[in-house]
GROMACS .gro file of C-alpha atoms in nm:
model
  292
    1MET     CA    1 -15.999 -10.956  -0.714
    2ARG     CA    2 -15.998 -10.629  -0.525
    3LEU     CA    3 -16.288 -10.588  -0.282
    4ASP     CA    4 -16.374 -10.289  -0.064
    5LEU     CA    5 -16.639 -10.240   0.201
    6ASP     CA    6 -16.830 -10.008  -0.031
    7HIS     CA    7 -17.138  -9.931   0.175
    8VAL     CA    8 -17.377 -10.056   0.438
    9GLY     CA    9 -17.752 -10.001   0.426
   10VAL     CA   10 -18.007  -9.934   0.698
   11ALA     CA   11 -18.361 -10.032   0.594
   12VAL     CA   12 -18.632  -9.818   0.754
   13ARG     CA   13 -19.011  -9.832   0.753
   14ASP     CA   14 -19.051  -9.454   0.727
   15LEU     CA   15 -18.794  -9.285   0.502
   16ASP     CA   16 -18.882  -8.935   0.625
   17ALA     CA   17 -18.827  -9.045   0.984
   18GLY     CA   18 -18.505  -9.220   0.884
   19PHE     CA   19 -18.376  -8.902   0.721
   20ALA     CA   20 -18.459  -8.699   1.031
   21ARG     CA   21 -18.289  -8.949   1.261
   22TYR     CA   22 -17.964  -8.965   1.065
   23ASP     CA   23 -17.961  -8.589   1.011
   24ARG     CA   24 -17.982  -8.554   1.390
   25LEU     CA   25 -17.684  -8.790   1.421
   26GLY     CA   26 -17.477  -8.540   1.223
   27PHE     CA   27 -17.467  -8.695   0.877
   28ARG     CA   28 -17.499  -8.473   0.573
   29LEU     CA   29 -17.748  -8.673   0.368
   30THR     CA   30 -17.812  -8.661  -0.004
   31ALA     CA   31 -18.149  -8.557  -0.141
   32ARG     CA   32 -18.395  -8.841  -0.190
   33SER     CA   33 -18.318  -9.064  -0.486
   34LEU     CA   34 -18.557  -9.324  -0.631
   35HIS     CA   35 -18.431  -9.660  -0.752
   36ALA     CA   36 -18.482  -9.827  -1.088
   37GLY     CA   37 -18.333 -10.156  -1.193
   38ALA     CA   38 -18.365 -10.500  -1.341
   39THR     CA   39 -18.577 -10.740  -1.136
   40VAL     CA   40 -18.413 -11.041  -1.306
   41VAL     CA   41 -18.070 -11.101  -1.454
   42GLY     CA   42 -18.061 -10.950  -1.802
   43GLY     CA   43 -18.399 -10.782  -1.757
   44PRO     CA   44 -18.485 -10.421  -1.842
   45VAL     CA   45 -18.439 -10.133  -1.602
   46GLN     CA   46 -18.776 -10.039  -1.451
   47PRO     CA   47 -18.893  -9.829  -1.154
   48TRP     CA   48 -18.860  -9.986  -0.811
   49GLY     CA   49 -19.059  -9.896  -0.503
   50SER     CA   50 -18.764  -9.784  -0.292
   51GLY     CA   51 -18.561  -9.470  -0.241
   52ASN     CA   52 -18.265  -9.364  -0.033
   53HIS     CA   53 -18.064  -9.093   0.133
   54CYS     CA   54 -17.689  -9.148   0.159
   55ALA     CA   55 -17.412  -9.018   0.381
   56MET     CA   56 -17.113  -9.012   0.147
   57PHE     CA   57 -16.769  -9.049   0.304
   58ARG     CA   58 -16.418  -9.016   0.168
   59GLU     CA   59 -16.415  -9.396   0.186
   60GLY     CA   60 -16.747  -9.571   0.137
   61TYR     CA   61 -17.091  -9.455   0.242
   62LEU     CA   62 -17.393  -9.527   0.459
   63GLU     CA   63 -17.731  -9.572   0.292
   64VAL     CA   64 -18.070  -9.512   0.455
   65ILE     CA   65 -18.318  -9.699   0.234
   66GLY     CA   66 -18.696  -9.720   0.259
   67LEU     CA   67 -19.012  -9.809   0.073
   68THR     CA   68 -19.158  -9.529  -0.142
   69ASP     CA   69 -19.425  -9.716  -0.341
   70ALA     CA   70 -19.559 -10.047  -0.214
   71THR     CA   71 -19.712 -10.127  -0.555
   72LEU     CA   72 -19.370 -10.150  -0.722
   73PRO     CA   73 -19.100 -10.417  -0.686
   74SER     CA   74 -18.865 -10.372  -0.393
   75SER     CA   75 -18.658 -10.594  -0.166
   76VAL     CA   76 -18.711 -10.339   0.112
   77LYS     CA   77 -19.054 -10.490   0.183
   78SER     CA   78 -18.906 -10.818   0.303
   79LEU     CA   79 -18.619 -10.647   0.485
   80VAL     CA   80 -18.833 -10.424   0.707
   81ALA     CA   81 -19.086 -10.704   0.756
   82ARG     CA   82 -18.808 -10.890   0.937
   83TYR     CA   83 -18.669 -10.592   1.128
   84GLU     CA   84 -18.572 -10.227   1.089
   85GLY     CA   85 -18.197 -10.177   1.091
   86LEU     CA   86 -17.878 -10.279   0.914
   87HIS     CA   87 -17.932 -10.526   0.630
   88ILE     CA   88 -17.724 -10.434   0.325
   89VAL     CA   89 -17.354 -10.517   0.306
   90ALA     CA   90 -17.211 -10.411  -0.031
   91MET     CA   91 -16.860 -10.496  -0.142
   92GLY     CA   92 -16.714 -10.284  -0.418
   93CYS     CA   93 -16.544 -10.446  -0.716
   94ASP     CA   94 -16.377 -10.297  -1.023
   95ASN     CA   95 -16.566 -10.501  -1.283
   96ALA     CA   96 -16.888 -10.691  -1.215
   97ASP     CA   97 -16.842 -10.931  -1.508
   98GLU     CA   98 -16.494 -11.029  -1.397
   99ALA     CA   99 -16.610 -11.061  -1.037
  100HIS     CA  100 -16.898 -11.284  -1.146
  101ALA     CA  101 -16.664 -11.510  -1.342
  102GLU     CA  102 -16.420 -11.540  -1.052
  103LEU     CA  103 -16.688 -11.595  -0.789
  104THR     CA  104 -16.885 -11.855  -0.984
  105ALA     CA  105 -16.566 -12.041  -1.074
  106ALA     CA  106 -16.504 -12.071  -0.700
  107GLY     CA  107 -16.859 -12.201  -0.645
  108ALA     CA  108 -17.001 -11.886  -0.485
  109PRO     CA  109 -17.384 -11.865  -0.493
  110VAL     CA  110 -17.416 -11.533  -0.677
  111GLU     CA  111 -17.666 -11.424  -0.940
  112GLY     CA  112 -17.565 -11.278  -1.273
  113VAL     CA  113 -17.509 -10.906  -1.320
  114ARG     CA  114 -17.812 -10.681  -1.274
  115ALA     CA  115 -17.831 -10.313  -1.364
  116LEU     CA  116 -17.938 -10.056  -1.104
  117GLU     CA  117 -17.991  -9.685  -1.167
  118ARG     CA  118 -18.122  -9.378  -0.989
  119ASP     CA  119 -18.140  -9.006  -1.048
  120ALA     CA  120 -17.918  -8.813  -0.807
  121SER     CA  121 -17.906  -8.444  -0.725
  122TYR     CA  122 -17.582  -8.290  -0.845
  123GLY     CA  123 -17.401  -7.972  -0.749
  124PRO     CA  124 -17.355  -7.779  -0.423
  125ARG     CA  125 -17.714  -7.651  -0.437
  126ASP     CA  126 -17.865  -7.963  -0.599
  127GLU     CA  127 -17.908  -7.753  -0.912
  128GLN     CA  128 -17.871  -8.047  -1.149
  129THR     CA  129 -17.987  -8.407  -1.176
  130ARG     CA  130 -17.759  -8.679  -1.305
  131ARG     CA  131 -17.808  -9.052  -1.348
  132ALA     CA  132 -17.615  -9.279  -1.114
  133ARG     CA  133 -17.550  -9.626  -1.257
  134PHE     CA  134 -17.438  -9.947  -1.092
  135ARG     CA  135 -17.393 -10.313  -1.183
  136ASN     CA  136 -17.470 -10.550  -0.898
  137LEU     CA  137 -17.420 -10.916  -0.813
  138TYR     CA  138 -17.657 -11.036  -0.541
  139VAL     CA  139 -17.565 -11.327  -0.315
  140ASP     CA  140 -17.830 -11.596  -0.272
  141ARG     CA  141 -18.024 -11.521   0.048
  142ASP     CA  142 -18.096 -11.887   0.119
  143ALA     CA  143 -17.724 -11.963   0.116
  144PHE     CA  144 -17.632 -11.649   0.315
  145PRO     CA  145 -17.924 -11.542   0.536
  146GLU     CA  146 -17.699 -11.323   0.751
  147ALA     CA  147 -17.739 -11.010   0.537
  148ARG     CA  148 -17.835 -10.869   0.199
  149LEU     CA  149 -17.488 -10.931   0.060
  150LEU     CA  150 -17.392 -10.795  -0.279
  151PHE     CA  151 -17.099 -10.698  -0.497
  152ILE     CA  152 -17.123 -10.359  -0.667
  153GLU     CA  153 -16.949 -10.192  -0.959
  154HIS     CA  154 -16.985  -9.814  -0.968
  155GLN     CA  155 -17.011  -9.673  -1.320
  156THR     CA  156 -17.064  -9.308  -1.220
  157ARG     CA  157 -16.851  -9.246  -0.911
  158ASP     CA  158 -16.838  -8.871  -0.978
  159VAL     CA  159 -17.217  -8.850  -0.939
  160LEU     CA  160 -17.203  -9.003  -0.591
  161TRP     CA  161 -16.878  -8.876  -0.439
  162GLN     CA  162 -16.931  -8.504  -0.484
  163PRO     CA  163 -16.684  -8.295  -0.276
  164HIS     CA  164 -16.950  -8.092  -0.095
  165LEU     CA  165 -17.117  -8.411   0.031
  166LEU     CA  166 -16.807  -8.542   0.209
  167GLU     CA  167 -16.807  -8.304   0.508
  168HIS     CA  168 -17.030  -8.404   0.799
  169PRO     CA  169 -17.114  -8.219   1.121
  170ASN     CA  170 -17.022  -8.533   1.318
  171GLY     CA  171 -16.681  -8.554   1.147
  172ALA     CA  172 -16.742  -8.886   0.969
  173THR     CA  173 -16.481  -8.980   0.708
  174ARG     CA  174 -16.517  -9.351   0.630
  175ILE     CA  175 -16.686  -9.684   0.686
  176GLU     CA  176 -16.437  -9.903   0.872
  177THR     CA  177 -16.607 -10.222   0.995
  178LEU     CA  178 -16.939 -10.400   0.961
  179TRP     CA  179 -17.022 -10.634   1.249
  180LEU     CA  180 -17.230 -10.945   1.195
  181VAL     CA  181 -17.362 -11.122   1.503
  182ALA     CA  182 -17.432 -11.495   1.488
  183GLN     CA  183 -17.471 -11.774   1.740
  184ASP     CA  184 -17.190 -11.968   1.572
  185ALA     CA  185 -16.951 -11.687   1.496
  186SER     CA  186 -16.669 -11.916   1.380
  187ALA     CA  187 -16.881 -12.098   1.123
  188THR     CA  188 -17.034 -11.775   0.994
  189ALA     CA  189 -16.695 -11.606   0.961
  190LEU     CA  190 -16.557 -11.903   0.770
  191ARG     CA  191 -16.849 -11.896   0.526
  192ILE     CA  192 -16.814 -11.521   0.465
  193ALA     CA  193 -16.437 -11.553   0.425
  194THR     CA  194 -16.483 -11.834   0.172
  195LEU     CA  195 -16.732 -11.621  -0.023
  196VAL     CA  196 -16.496 -11.323  -0.052
  197ARG     CA  197 -16.184 -11.540  -0.079
  198ARG     CA  198 -16.009 -11.390   0.221
  199GLU     CA  199 -15.877 -11.521   0.552
  200ALA     CA  200 -16.082 -11.518   0.873
  201THR     CA  201 -15.858 -11.404   1.158
  202PRO     CA  202 -15.949 -11.383   1.530
  203GLY     CA  203 -15.919 -11.024   1.648
  204GLU     CA  204 -15.997 -10.811   1.952
  205LYS     CA  205 -16.344 -10.729   1.819
  206GLY     CA  206 -16.454 -11.059   1.670
  207ILE     CA  207 -16.333 -11.278   1.386
  208GLU     CA  208 -16.217 -11.040   1.115
  209ILE     CA  209 -16.236 -11.074   0.737
  210ARG     CA  210 -16.017 -10.794   0.606
  211LEU     CA  211 -16.099 -10.664   0.260
  212ASP     CA  212 -15.868 -10.444   0.057
  213ARG     CA  213 -16.042 -10.154   0.229
  214GLY     CA  214 -16.263 -10.211   0.530
  215THR     CA  215 -16.343 -10.514   0.743
  216ILE     CA  216 -16.632 -10.750   0.803
  217ALA     CA  217 -16.618 -10.889   1.157
  218VAL     CA  218 -16.828 -11.159   1.320
  219MET     CA  219 -16.911 -11.183   1.690
  220SER     CA  220 -17.125 -11.407   1.905
  221PRO     CA  221 -17.413 -11.237   2.092
  222GLN     CA  222 -17.216 -11.276   2.415
  223GLN     CA  223 -16.908 -11.106   2.269
  224TRP     CA  224 -17.116 -10.822   2.126
  225ARG     CA  225 -17.297 -10.756   2.453
  226SER     CA  226 -16.978 -10.779   2.657
  227TRP     CA  227 -16.805 -10.519   2.439
  228THR     CA  228 -17.092 -10.277   2.375
  229ARG     CA  229 -17.292 -10.327   2.696
  230GLU     CA  230 -17.598 -10.332   2.468
  231ASP     CA  231 -17.869 -10.598   2.496
  232GLU     CA  232 -18.076 -10.502   2.191
  233LEU     CA  233 -18.004 -10.713   1.883
  234PRO     CA  234 -18.197 -10.783   1.562
  235PRO     CA  235 -18.315 -11.139   1.488
  236LEU     CA  236 -17.995 -11.336   1.438
  237PRO     CA  237 -17.789 -11.391   1.235
  238ALA     CA  238 -17.773 -11.030   1.119
  239PRO     CA  239 -17.560 -10.718   1.084
  240ALA     CA  240 -17.571 -10.548   1.423
  241GLY     CA  241 -17.349 -10.245   1.388
  242ALA     CA  242 -17.111 -10.043   1.177
  243SER     CA  243 -16.792  -9.861   1.269
  244ILE     CA  244 -16.747  -9.512   1.127
  245GLY     CA  245 -16.413  -9.335   1.139
  246VAL     CA  246 -16.416  -8.968   1.240
  247VAL     CA  247 -16.172  -8.678   1.234
  248ASP     CA  248 -16.186  -8.606   1.609
  249LEU     CA  249 -16.363  -8.847   1.844
  250ARG     CA  250 -16.404  -8.588   2.120
  251ARG     CA  251 -16.571  -8.345   1.880
  252THR     CA  252 -16.801  -8.620   1.754
  253GLU     CA  253 -16.897  -8.710   2.109
  254ALA     CA  254 -16.964  -8.344   2.190
  255PHE     CA  255 -17.177  -8.302   1.878
  256LEU     CA  256 -17.389  -8.606   1.962
  257ALA     CA  257 -17.438  -8.487   2.318
  258SER     CA  258 -17.542  -8.140   2.197
  259ALA     CA  259 -17.802  -8.304   1.969
  260GLY     CA  260 -17.946  -8.500   2.260
  261VAL     CA  261 -17.829  -8.835   2.124
  262ALA     CA  262 -17.776  -9.104   2.386
  263CYS     CA  263 -17.420  -9.232   2.347
  264ARG     CA  264 -17.145  -9.375   2.561
  265ARG     CA  265 -16.777  -9.464   2.554
  266ILE     CA  266 -16.683  -9.829   2.507
  267ALA     CA  267 -16.335  -9.983   2.500
  268ASP     CA  268 -16.180 -10.294   2.351
  269ALA     CA  269 -15.940 -10.530   2.528
  270ALA     CA  270 -15.647 -10.303   2.442
  271GLY     CA  271 -15.821 -10.003   2.596
  272ARG     CA  272 -15.895  -9.827   2.266
  273GLU     CA  273 -16.211  -9.623   2.309
  274SER     CA  274 -16.501  -9.563   2.073
  275VAL     CA  275 -16.829  -9.374   2.102
  276PHE     CA  276 -17.126  -9.611   2.085
  277VAL     CA  277 -17.471  -9.503   1.965
  278PRO     CA  278 -17.735  -9.765   2.053
  279PRO     CA  279 -17.981  -9.903   1.796
  280ARG     CA  280 -18.278  -9.712   1.936
  281GLU     CA  281 -18.108  -9.387   1.828
  282ALA     CA  282 -18.032  -9.500   1.470
  283CYS     CA  283 -18.338  -9.688   1.339
  284GLY     CA  284 -18.223 -10.023   1.470
  285ALA     CA  285 -17.854  -9.996   1.373
  286ALA     CA  286 -17.578  -9.965   1.631
  287LEU     CA  287 -17.313  -9.710   1.530
  288VAL     CA  288 -16.958  -9.717   1.664
  289PHE     CA  289 -16.762  -9.396   1.604
  290THR     CA  290 -16.384  -9.441   1.610
  291GLN     CA  291 -16.084  -9.215   1.573
  292SER     CA  292 -15.960  -9.237   1.212
   0.00000   0.00000   0.00000
């Protein structure tokens, strides 16, 4: 089964503020889109109380998601009640039904397929509206409390990956790595690797689970703080940061500095440098910009 790191999601308490913050970071964000979906497996599509803005990349995307109507169903309520920051880790699959069959046969704790839809602005000037459709498999949160893990099948890729949305002032081109931080990094990495049916391999930046495109890596709090020189972490275990590949790291660093964003260079054991944006600048999510 092919799996990609499709997208990561930052849950925010104030979606307007979240838009402003990520716009300042140099992401070209989509117009607001409101979710609708099935609340149970096999149920009808109905309005949800959440909406999003997305930064679409050539490979994957970053979602800023927030509550838009507290009277309607939404998982965002419980996410932001715990903390504001990275929560959603979505792995792309070609066919949700086939993925469900393969995962359940292996004993993975996943729900059945649920439909998700939302209207999305379409065209260089948002002159049209088209329906984006997805089929999702959600992983049981009790079994995997580390993140809102899901498998996603895109049915309308052309609606999301529009050419004019793929150019960003900060030079972003792709989602590369999602970092989970857990007290027992080895045990957490093994559980995630078993779920996605991949190997867990020690690397320079944590224990890595390499997907067909993109990587999920797991670090201990000590490893994370030693590498990033950042003390702030969400309640653990949790996603702490995401790596975003850019066209030119120096230009990205210069853009962030010109926007007044606090950032700094960090380096791994091999001396490879990245530009680190601390959680306070990105609604609780640490961002690591790397040279693509």
